[in-house]
XYZ file of C-alpha atoms in Angstrom:
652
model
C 107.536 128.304 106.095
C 110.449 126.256 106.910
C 113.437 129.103 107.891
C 115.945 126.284 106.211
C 113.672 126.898 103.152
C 114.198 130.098 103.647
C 117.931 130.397 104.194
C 118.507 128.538 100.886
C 116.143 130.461 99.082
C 118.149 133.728 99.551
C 120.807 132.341 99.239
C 121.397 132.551 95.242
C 120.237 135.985 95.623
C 123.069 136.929 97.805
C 125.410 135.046 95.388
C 124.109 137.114 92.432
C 124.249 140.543 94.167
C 128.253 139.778 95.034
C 128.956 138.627 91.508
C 127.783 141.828 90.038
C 129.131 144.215 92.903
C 132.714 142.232 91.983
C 131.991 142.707 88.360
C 131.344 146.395 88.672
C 134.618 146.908 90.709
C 136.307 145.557 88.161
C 134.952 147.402 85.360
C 135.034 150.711 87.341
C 138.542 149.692 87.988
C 139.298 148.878 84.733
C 137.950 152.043 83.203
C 140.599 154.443 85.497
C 144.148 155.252 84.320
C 147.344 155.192 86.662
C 150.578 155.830 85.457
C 153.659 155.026 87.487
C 156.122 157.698 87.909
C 160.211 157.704 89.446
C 160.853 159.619 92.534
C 162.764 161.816 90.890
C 160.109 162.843 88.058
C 157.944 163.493 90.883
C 159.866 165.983 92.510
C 160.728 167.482 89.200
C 157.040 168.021 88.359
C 156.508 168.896 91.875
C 159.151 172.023 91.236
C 157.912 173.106 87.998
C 154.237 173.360 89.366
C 152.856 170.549 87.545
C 151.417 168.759 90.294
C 147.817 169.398 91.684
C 147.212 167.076 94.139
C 149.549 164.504 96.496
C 148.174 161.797 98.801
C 150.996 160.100 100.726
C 150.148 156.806 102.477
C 152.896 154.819 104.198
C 152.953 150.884 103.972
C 155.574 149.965 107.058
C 154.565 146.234 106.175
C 155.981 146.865 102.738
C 158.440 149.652 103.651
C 157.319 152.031 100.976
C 155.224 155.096 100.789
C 152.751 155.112 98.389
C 152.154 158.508 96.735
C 149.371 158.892 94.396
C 147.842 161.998 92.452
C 147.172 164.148 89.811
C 149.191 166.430 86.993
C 147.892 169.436 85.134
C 146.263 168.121 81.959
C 145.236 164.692 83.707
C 141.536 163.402 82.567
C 138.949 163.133 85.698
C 139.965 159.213 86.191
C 143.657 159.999 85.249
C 146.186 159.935 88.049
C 149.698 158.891 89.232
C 151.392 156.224 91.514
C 155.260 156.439 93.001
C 156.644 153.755 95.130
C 159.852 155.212 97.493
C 161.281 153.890 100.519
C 160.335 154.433 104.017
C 162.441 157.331 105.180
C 161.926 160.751 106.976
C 163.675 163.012 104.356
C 161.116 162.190 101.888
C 158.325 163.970 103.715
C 159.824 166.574 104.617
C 161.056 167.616 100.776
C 157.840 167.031 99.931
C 157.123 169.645 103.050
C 159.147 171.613 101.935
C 157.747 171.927 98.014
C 154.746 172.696 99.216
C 155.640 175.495 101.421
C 157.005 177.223 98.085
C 154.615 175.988 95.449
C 150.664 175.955 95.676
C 149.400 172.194 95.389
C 147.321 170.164 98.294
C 148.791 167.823 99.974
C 147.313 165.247 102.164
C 148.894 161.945 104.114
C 146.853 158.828 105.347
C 147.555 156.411 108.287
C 149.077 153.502 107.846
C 146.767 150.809 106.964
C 148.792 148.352 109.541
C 147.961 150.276 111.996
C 144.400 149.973 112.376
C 142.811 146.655 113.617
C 139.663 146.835 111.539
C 141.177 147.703 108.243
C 143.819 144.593 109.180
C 140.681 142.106 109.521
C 138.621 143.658 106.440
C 141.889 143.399 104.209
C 143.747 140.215 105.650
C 140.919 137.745 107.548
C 138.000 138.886 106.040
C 138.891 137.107 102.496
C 140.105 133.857 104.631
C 136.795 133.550 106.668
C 134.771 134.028 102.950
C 137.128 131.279 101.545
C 136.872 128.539 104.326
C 132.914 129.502 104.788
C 132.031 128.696 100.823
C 134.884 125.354 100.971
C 132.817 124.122 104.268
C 129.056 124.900 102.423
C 130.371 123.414 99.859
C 131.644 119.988 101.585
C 128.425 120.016 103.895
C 126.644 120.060 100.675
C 128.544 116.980 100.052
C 128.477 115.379 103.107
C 124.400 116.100 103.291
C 124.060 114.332 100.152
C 125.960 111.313 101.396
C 124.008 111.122 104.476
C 121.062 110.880 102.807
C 122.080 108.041 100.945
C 122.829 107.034 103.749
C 119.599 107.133 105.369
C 117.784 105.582 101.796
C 117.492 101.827 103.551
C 116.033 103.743 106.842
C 112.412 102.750 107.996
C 109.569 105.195 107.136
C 107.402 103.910 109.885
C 106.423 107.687 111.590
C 105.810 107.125 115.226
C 102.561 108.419 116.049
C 102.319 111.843 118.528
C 99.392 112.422 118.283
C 97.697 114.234 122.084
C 94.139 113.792 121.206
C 94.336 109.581 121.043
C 91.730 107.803 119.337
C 89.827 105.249 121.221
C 87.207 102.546 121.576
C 83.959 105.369 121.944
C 85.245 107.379 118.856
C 84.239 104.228 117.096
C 80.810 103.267 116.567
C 79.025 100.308 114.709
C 82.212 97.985 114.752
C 81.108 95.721 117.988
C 81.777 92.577 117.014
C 85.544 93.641 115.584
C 86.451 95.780 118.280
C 85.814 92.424 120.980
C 88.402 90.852 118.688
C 91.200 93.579 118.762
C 90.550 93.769 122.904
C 92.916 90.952 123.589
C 95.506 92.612 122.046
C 94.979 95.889 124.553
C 94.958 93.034 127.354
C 98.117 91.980 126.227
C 99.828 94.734 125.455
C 98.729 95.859 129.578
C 99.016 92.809 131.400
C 101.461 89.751 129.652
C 101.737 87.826 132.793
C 98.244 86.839 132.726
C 98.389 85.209 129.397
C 101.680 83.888 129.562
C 100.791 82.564 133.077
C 98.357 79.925 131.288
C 100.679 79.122 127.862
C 98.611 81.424 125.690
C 100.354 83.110 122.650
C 98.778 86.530 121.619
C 98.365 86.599 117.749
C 101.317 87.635 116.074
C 99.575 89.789 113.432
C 95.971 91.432 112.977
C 94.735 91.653 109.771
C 91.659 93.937 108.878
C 89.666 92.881 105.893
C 86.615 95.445 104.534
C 85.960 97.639 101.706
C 86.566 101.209 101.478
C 85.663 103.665 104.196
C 84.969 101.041 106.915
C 86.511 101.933 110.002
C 89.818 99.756 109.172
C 92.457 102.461 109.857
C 90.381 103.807 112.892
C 89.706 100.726 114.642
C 93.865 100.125 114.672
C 94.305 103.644 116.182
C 91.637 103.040 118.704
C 93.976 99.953 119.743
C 96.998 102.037 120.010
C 95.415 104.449 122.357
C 93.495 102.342 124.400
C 96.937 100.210 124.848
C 98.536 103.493 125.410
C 101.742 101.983 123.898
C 104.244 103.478 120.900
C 102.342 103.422 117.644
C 104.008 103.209 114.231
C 102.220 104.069 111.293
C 103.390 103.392 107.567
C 102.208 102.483 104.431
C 102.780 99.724 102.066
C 103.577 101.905 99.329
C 106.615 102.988 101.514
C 108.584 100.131 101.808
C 109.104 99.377 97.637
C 111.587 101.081 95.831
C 113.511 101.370 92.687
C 116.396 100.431 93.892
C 117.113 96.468 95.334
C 116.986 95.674 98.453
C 115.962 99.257 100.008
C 112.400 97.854 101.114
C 113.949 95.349 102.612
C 116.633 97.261 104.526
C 113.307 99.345 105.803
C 111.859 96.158 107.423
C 114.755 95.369 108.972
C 115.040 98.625 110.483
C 111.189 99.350 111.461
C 111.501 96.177 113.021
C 114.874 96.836 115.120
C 113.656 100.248 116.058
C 110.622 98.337 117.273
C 112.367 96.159 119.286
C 113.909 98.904 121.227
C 110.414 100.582 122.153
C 108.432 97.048 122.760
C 105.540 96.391 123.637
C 104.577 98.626 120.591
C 102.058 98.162 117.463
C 103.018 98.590 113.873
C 100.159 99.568 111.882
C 101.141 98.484 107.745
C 98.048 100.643 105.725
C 97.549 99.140 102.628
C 99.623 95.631 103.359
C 98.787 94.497 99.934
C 100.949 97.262 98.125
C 103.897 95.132 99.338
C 102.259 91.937 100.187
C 101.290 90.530 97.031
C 101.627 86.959 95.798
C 104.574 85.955 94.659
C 105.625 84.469 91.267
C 102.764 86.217 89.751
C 104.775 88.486 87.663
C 106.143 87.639 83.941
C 109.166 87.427 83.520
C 110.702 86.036 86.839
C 109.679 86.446 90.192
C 112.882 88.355 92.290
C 111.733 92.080 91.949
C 112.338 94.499 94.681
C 108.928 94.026 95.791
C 108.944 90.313 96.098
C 112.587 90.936 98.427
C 110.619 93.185 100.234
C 108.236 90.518 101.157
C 110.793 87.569 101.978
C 112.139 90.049 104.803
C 109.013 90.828 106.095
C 108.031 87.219 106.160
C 111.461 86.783 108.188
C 111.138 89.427 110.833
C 107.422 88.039 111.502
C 107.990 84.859 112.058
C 111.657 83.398 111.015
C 115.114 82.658 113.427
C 114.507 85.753 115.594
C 111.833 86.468 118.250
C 109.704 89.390 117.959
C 108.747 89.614 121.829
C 105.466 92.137 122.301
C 105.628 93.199 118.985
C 102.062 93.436 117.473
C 101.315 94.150 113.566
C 98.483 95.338 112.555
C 97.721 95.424 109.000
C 94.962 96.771 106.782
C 93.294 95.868 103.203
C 90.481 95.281 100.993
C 92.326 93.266 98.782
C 92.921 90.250 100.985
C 92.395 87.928 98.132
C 95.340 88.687 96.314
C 98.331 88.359 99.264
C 100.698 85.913 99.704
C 99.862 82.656 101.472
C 102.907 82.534 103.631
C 101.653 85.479 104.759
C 98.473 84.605 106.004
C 99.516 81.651 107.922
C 99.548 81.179 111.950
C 102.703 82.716 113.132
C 102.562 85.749 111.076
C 99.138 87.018 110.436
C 97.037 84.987 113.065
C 93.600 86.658 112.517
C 91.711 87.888 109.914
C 88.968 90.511 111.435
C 86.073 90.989 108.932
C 84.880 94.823 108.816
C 82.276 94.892 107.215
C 79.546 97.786 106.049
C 77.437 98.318 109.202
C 74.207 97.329 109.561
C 70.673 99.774 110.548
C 72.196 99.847 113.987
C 75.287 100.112 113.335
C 74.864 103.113 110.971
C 72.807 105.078 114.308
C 76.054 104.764 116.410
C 78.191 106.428 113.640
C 75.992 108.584 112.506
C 75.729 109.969 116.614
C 79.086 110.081 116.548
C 79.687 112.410 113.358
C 76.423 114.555 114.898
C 78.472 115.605 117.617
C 79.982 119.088 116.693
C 76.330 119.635 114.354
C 73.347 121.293 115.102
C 70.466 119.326 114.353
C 67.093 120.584 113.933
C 64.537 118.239 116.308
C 62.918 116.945 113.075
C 65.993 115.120 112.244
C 65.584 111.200 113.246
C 69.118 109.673 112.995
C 67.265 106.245 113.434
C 65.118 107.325 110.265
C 68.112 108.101 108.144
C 70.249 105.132 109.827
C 67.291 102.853 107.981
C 66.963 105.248 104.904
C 71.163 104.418 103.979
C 71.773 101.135 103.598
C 74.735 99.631 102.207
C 76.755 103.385 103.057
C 80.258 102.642 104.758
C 81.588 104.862 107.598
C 83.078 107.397 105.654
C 79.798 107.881 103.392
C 78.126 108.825 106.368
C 80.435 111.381 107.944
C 80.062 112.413 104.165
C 76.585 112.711 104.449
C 76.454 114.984 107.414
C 79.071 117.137 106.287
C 76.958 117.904 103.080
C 74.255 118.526 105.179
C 76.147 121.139 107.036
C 77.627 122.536 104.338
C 74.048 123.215 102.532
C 72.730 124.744 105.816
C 75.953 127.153 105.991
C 74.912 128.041 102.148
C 71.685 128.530 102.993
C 72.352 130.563 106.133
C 70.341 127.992 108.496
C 70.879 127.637 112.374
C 70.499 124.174 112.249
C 70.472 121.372 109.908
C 67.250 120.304 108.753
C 65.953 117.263 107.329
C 65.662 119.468 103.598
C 69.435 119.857 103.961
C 69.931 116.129 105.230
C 67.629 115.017 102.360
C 69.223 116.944 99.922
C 72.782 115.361 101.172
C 71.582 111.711 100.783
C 70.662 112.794 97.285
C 74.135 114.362 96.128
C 75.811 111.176 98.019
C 74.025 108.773 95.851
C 73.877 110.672 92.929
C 75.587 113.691 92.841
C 74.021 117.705 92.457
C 70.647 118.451 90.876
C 71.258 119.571 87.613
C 68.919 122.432 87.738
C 70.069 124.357 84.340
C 69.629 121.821 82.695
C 66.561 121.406 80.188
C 64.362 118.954 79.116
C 61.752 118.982 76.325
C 57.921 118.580 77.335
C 58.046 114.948 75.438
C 61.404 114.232 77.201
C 59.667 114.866 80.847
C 56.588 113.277 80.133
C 59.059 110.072 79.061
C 61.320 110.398 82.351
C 57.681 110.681 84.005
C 56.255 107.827 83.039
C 59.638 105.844 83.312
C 60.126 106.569 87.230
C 56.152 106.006 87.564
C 56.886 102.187 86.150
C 59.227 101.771 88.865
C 57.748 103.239 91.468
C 54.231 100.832 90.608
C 56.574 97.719 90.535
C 57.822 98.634 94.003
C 54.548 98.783 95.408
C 52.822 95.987 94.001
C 55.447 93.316 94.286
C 55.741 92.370 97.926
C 59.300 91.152 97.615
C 60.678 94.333 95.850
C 62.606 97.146 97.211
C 60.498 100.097 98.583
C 60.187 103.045 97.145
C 61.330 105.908 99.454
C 61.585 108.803 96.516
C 60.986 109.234 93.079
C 61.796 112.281 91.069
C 62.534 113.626 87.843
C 65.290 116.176 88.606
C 68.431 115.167 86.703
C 71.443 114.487 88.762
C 74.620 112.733 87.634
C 74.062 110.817 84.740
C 70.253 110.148 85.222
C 67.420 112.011 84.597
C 65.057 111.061 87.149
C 65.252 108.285 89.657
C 64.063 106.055 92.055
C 65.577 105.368 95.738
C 64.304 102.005 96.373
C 65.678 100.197 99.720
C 65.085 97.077 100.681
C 62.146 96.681 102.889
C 64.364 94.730 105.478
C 68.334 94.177 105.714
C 69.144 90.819 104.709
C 72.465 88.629 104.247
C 70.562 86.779 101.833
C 68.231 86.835 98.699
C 65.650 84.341 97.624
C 64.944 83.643 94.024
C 61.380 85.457 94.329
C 62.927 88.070 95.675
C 65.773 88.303 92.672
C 63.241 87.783 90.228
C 60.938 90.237 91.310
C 64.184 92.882 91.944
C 65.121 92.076 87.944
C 60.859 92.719 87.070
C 61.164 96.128 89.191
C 64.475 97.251 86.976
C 62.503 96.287 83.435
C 59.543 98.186 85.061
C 60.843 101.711 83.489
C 61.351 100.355 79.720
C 57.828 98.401 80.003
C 56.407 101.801 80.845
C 57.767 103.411 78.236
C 56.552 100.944 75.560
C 52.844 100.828 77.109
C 52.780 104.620 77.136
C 54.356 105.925 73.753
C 54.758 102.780 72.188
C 58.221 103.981 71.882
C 61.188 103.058 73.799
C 64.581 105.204 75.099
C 67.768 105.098 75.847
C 66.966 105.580 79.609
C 66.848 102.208 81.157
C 70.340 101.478 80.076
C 71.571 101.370 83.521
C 68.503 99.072 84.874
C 69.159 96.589 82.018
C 73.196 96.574 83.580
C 71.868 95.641 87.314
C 69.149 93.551 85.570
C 71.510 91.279 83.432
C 74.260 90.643 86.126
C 71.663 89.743 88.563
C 70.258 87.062 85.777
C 73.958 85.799 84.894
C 75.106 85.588 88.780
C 71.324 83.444 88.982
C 72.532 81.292 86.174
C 75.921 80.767 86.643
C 76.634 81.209 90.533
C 73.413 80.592 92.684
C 72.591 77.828 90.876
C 69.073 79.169 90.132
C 67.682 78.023 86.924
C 66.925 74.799 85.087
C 70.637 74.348 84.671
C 71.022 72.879 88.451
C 72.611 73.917 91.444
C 76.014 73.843 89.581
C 78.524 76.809 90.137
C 79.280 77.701 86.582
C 81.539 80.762 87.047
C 83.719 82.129 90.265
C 85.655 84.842 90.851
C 89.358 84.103 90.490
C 92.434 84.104 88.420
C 95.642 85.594 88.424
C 96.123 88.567 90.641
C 97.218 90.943 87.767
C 94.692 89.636 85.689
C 92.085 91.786 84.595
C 88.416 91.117 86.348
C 86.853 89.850 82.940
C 89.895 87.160 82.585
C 89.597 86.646 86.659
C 86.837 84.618 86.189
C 87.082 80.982 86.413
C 84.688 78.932 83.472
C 84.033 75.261 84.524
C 81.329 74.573 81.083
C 81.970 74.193 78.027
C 80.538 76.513 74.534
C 77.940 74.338 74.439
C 76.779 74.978 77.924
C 77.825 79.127 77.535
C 75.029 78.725 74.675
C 72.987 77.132 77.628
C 73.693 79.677 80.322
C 72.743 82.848 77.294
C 69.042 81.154 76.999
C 68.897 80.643 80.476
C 69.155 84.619 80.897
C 66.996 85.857 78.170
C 64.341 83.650 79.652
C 64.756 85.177 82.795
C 64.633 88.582 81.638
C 61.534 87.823 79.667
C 59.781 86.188 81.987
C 60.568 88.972 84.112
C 59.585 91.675 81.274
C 56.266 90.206 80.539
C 55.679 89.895 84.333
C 56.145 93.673 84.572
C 54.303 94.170 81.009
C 51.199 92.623 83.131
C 51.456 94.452 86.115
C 51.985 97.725 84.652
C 48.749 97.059 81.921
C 46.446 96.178 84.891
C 47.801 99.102 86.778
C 48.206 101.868 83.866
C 45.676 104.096 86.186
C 48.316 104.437 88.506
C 50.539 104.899 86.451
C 49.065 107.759 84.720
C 48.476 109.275 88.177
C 51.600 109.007 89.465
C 53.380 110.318 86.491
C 51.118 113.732 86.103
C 51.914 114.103 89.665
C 55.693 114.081 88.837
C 55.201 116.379 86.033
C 53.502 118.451 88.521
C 55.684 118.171 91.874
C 58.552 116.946 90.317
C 59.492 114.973 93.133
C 57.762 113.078 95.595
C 58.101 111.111 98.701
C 56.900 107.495 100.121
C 54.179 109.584 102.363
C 53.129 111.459 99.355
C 53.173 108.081 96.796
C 50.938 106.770 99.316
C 48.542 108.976 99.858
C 48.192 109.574 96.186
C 47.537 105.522 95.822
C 44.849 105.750 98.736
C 42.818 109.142 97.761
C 43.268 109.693 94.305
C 45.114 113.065 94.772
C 48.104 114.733 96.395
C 48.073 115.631 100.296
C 46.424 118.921 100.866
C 49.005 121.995 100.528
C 49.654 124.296 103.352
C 50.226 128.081 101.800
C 51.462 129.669 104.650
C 54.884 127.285 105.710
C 56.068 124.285 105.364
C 55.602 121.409 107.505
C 58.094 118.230 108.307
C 56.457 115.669 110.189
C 57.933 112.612 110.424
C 56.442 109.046 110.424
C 57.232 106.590 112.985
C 56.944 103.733 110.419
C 58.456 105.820 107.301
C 61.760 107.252 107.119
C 61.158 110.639 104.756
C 59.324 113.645 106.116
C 55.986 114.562 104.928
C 56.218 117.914 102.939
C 53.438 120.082 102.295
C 54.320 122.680 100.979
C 53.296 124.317 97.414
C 55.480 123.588 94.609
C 55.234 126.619 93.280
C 56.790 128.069 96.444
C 59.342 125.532 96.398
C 60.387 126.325 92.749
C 60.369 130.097 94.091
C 63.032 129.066 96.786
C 64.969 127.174 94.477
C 64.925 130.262 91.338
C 66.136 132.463 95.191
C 68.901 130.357 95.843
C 70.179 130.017 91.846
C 70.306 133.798 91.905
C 72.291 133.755 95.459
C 74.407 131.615 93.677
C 74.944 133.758 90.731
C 75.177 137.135 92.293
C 77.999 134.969 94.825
């Protein structure tokens, strides 16, 4: 804890304990009775025997004595106070009583005398005074400086010992060969000024979430090994006008003064927005904020070995002026990484695991696609964490399994309870699925089906694409939209009733038909681009997109889909009649196993029956075509294992 923290935590403790020791003295002050008596009454009571008790104290400063005490008859707190001047032949009456007459009498130094009691009663109360007035005005002058500081730059300069570079990340190639000339640069100007070459003014890196964007701009800082500011969009707008722009100015002067240096803006669009946008007029703080930036990149002054780096996913929505040469010279695409791509960054989030040899990170590279960086390193970490909960050694492809599983769709919902018809339903759904996967040729693969709920589903499919493609075919759309209808078609062959189930496939299935009709240009419409995504940048996504037909062709466009979709439905309603054998068999299987893998769908479609079970252990062995382990063990003793670990859970 901070001690400053500290300090002014106390603080109105000590306050409150003086308040009541002051109020206390007063009280117990207040509650004693002194009266004041002449010289002369004194000595009178002093001869008649009155007197008990005399305590002479002389005050040179004032040039008294002070005598205090106590009469016969006086209450406990009662007593008596006489003021007489300083002179010899008052002490030695008073002597001289109290040789005759029986009473104590007792003198004090003078308090004048004694250094300590000099401070305590005359500097002590001066030091307390000046000490509050100057807490008091350092209070004040505190507060000022921090307004003050309010138009000061946020940008944190990084300090960081253990620097990020190029081999901490993996699966970016092609973006880190465009970010290199900027670590030439920033080492050796000469050689590009030697031949008239301008370095690009301003990076920007364009990807969705969990890319590598923010780690790819620290692996340029420490491979430069230059000064590194960090900040965030969100940091430069205010409440106040004209405070985000008094940051700029000042991150950028404070650059200046440590160049060559990078400036890394996270989040660029918080700040870098379109302008003139907004209702109601256009000169908000924010909009200031980005006229200055605009400025300091490119305006009157020079910027000499200043490099800004700037980060977003959002890249449709900035400013125009700020994407042009001389401010933002490159746009670096980072996209989601490829099969490859994913093996490099998986290795390099394997490093502080322990993997079991079983564990192919090629297999699972091809077993993810579409998963960003961060999914990944999200991935493993399950993994680890369900080994540590299981008390494993290593991870194991069960735990890594399990992981991809809770990624994609969350935690098995094992208390939760289905009916026998409900199962049988699920069963049959997933088994629709699964036979559309493997007779279509252009649908995705099936890699696991199973009827454990998790998330919001009740059973489901992982289908992958059988290869990694930047573009789709209309077979292969088609024949993706027939796989989604494949679990309602089941349904309605089996029971001859239908669920609520395939609510989600009919979702995917529709805006796969609509983006056919209206975008790709692939139905008896024509290759015309009906709909786009664009609009007004505070727009909401359903009024983002642009309509170029009329209601007349909308009416076009809806009959276009449903004959899609049907074509698609009875295409499925075919398949799945001519195959209802396999259907039936891969279903009962579910009921039985619950869940099974590609190796185990397959060998069920070649033999008739599951893989023979092994009673004694289970086995992983792993496929050099297939990415999912064969597993042969016993259900039974897998449900055993699973009813162990709910009641390690519970007793936990």
């Amino acid at each position: 804890m901070n001690k400053k923290n500290v300090k002014r935590g106390l603080l109105p403790y000590v306050f409150l304990i003086l308040i009541i020791l002051g109020v206390w003295y007063f009280v117990a002050l207040g509650s004693s009775k002194v009266n004041d008596l002449t010289y002369d009454k004194l000595l009178s009571e002093l001869r008649e025997g009155n007197v008990t008790e005399v305590v002479i104290t002389p005050h040179s400063s004032e040039g008294v004595y002070k005598i205090t005490g106590k009469l016969k008859g006086y209450e406990e707190r009662e007593s008596f106070k006489v003021k007489v001047p300083l002179t010899d032949s008052i002490i030695s009456q008073m002597i001289s009583i109290d040789e005759s007459l029986n009473y104590e009498l007792n003198t004090e130094d003078d308090p004048g005398s004694s250094p300590i009691l000099y401070i305590i009663v005359n500097v002590v109360p001066l030091v307390l005074i000046l000490g509050v007035g100057y807490w008091f005005l350092s209070r004040q002058m505190g507060a000022a400086g921090k307004s003050m500081e309010f138009g000061k730059s946020k940008a944190k300069l990084s300090t960081d010992k253990n620097k990020t570079t190029f081999k901490d990340v993996a699966g970016l190639k092609e973006e880190k060969e465009e970010v290199k000339e900027l670590i030439d640069f920033l080492k050796n100007p000469k050689r590009f000024q030697k031949l008239g070459a301008r370095i690009p003014k301003g990076v920007l890196l364009v990807g969705p979430p969990g890319t590598g964007k923010t780690l790819l701009a620290k692996a340029v800082a420490g491979e430069a090994n230059v000064p590194f500011y960090y900040i965030s969009g969100s940091d430069f707008v205010e409440l106040f006008v004209g405070i985000g722009a008094s940051r700029v100015r000042d991150m950028f002067k404070e650059a200046k003064h440590n160049a060559p240096c990078l400036i890394f803006i996270d989040e660029i669009d918080a700040v870098g927005r379109q302008r003139g946008t907004g209702l109601g007029g256009g000169h908000d703080e924010r909009e200031q904020t980005l006229n200055q930036l605009l400025t300091e990149m490119d305006g009157f002054g020079a910027n000499e070995g200043i490099i800004i780096i700037a980060a977003t996913n959002r890249a449709d929505v900035l400013d125009p002026a700020l994407l042009r040469p001389g401010r933002f010279d490159r746009q670096v695409i980072v996209n989601l990484p490829d099969v490859k791509g994913r093996e490099e960054i998986l290795e390099v989030h394997a490093r502080n695991k322990i993997l079991a040899p079983s564990v192919s990170l090629k297999n699972l590279a091809k077993r993810t696609p579409g998963f960003s960086g961060a999914d990944l390193e999200n991935l493993l970490n399950e993994a680890a964490l369900l080994a540590v909960r299981g008390n494993k050694e290593q991870i194991t492809m069960k735990e890594v399994d399990e992981a991809t599983d809770r990624v994609l769709m969350g935690p098995a919902k094992k208390s939760k309870k289905y009916t026998e018809a409900e199962r049988r339903m699920v069963a049959f759904h997933e088994a629709g699925h699964a036979v559309i996967g493997l007779k279509l040729t252009n649908a995705s693969e099936v890699q696991k089906v199973t009827i454990i709920p998790r998330g919001h589903a009740g059973g489901y499919n992982m289908m992958v694409p059988r290869e990694e493609k930047y573009t789709a075919t209309k077979t292969e759309l088609l024949e993706e939209i027939t796989g989604l209808l494949g679990g309602r078609v089941s349904e309605e062959l089996t029971f001859g009733e239908i669920s609520t189930g395939a609510h989600n496939d009919f979702e995917k299935a529709t805006k796969i038909a609509r983006a056919m009709v209206t975008e790709y240009g692939m139905s008896d419409l024509g290759p015309v681009q009906l709909e786009q995504q664009e609009g007004g940048v505070f727009l909401g996504r359903d009024y983002g997109k642009t309509r170029n037909f009329s209601n007349e062709v909308a009416h076009e466009i809806d009959l276009e889909m449903r004959k899609i979709i049907d074509e698609c439905y009875e295409k499925a309603k075919k398949l799945l009649s001519d195959n209802a054998d396999l259907v039936k068999l891969i279903a009962e299987a579910l009921l039985e196993y619950e869940t099974l893998t590609k190796e185990q769908i397959d060998y069920l479609v070649k033999n008739g029956k599951m893989p023979e079970e092994e009673e004694t252990e289970e086995v992983e062995v792993l496929d050099e075509k297939v990415d999912k382990p064969k597993r042969t063990r016993k259900v039974k003793e897998e449900k055993e294992e699973e009813e162990q670990d709910s009641e390690d859970e519970d007793e936990d």
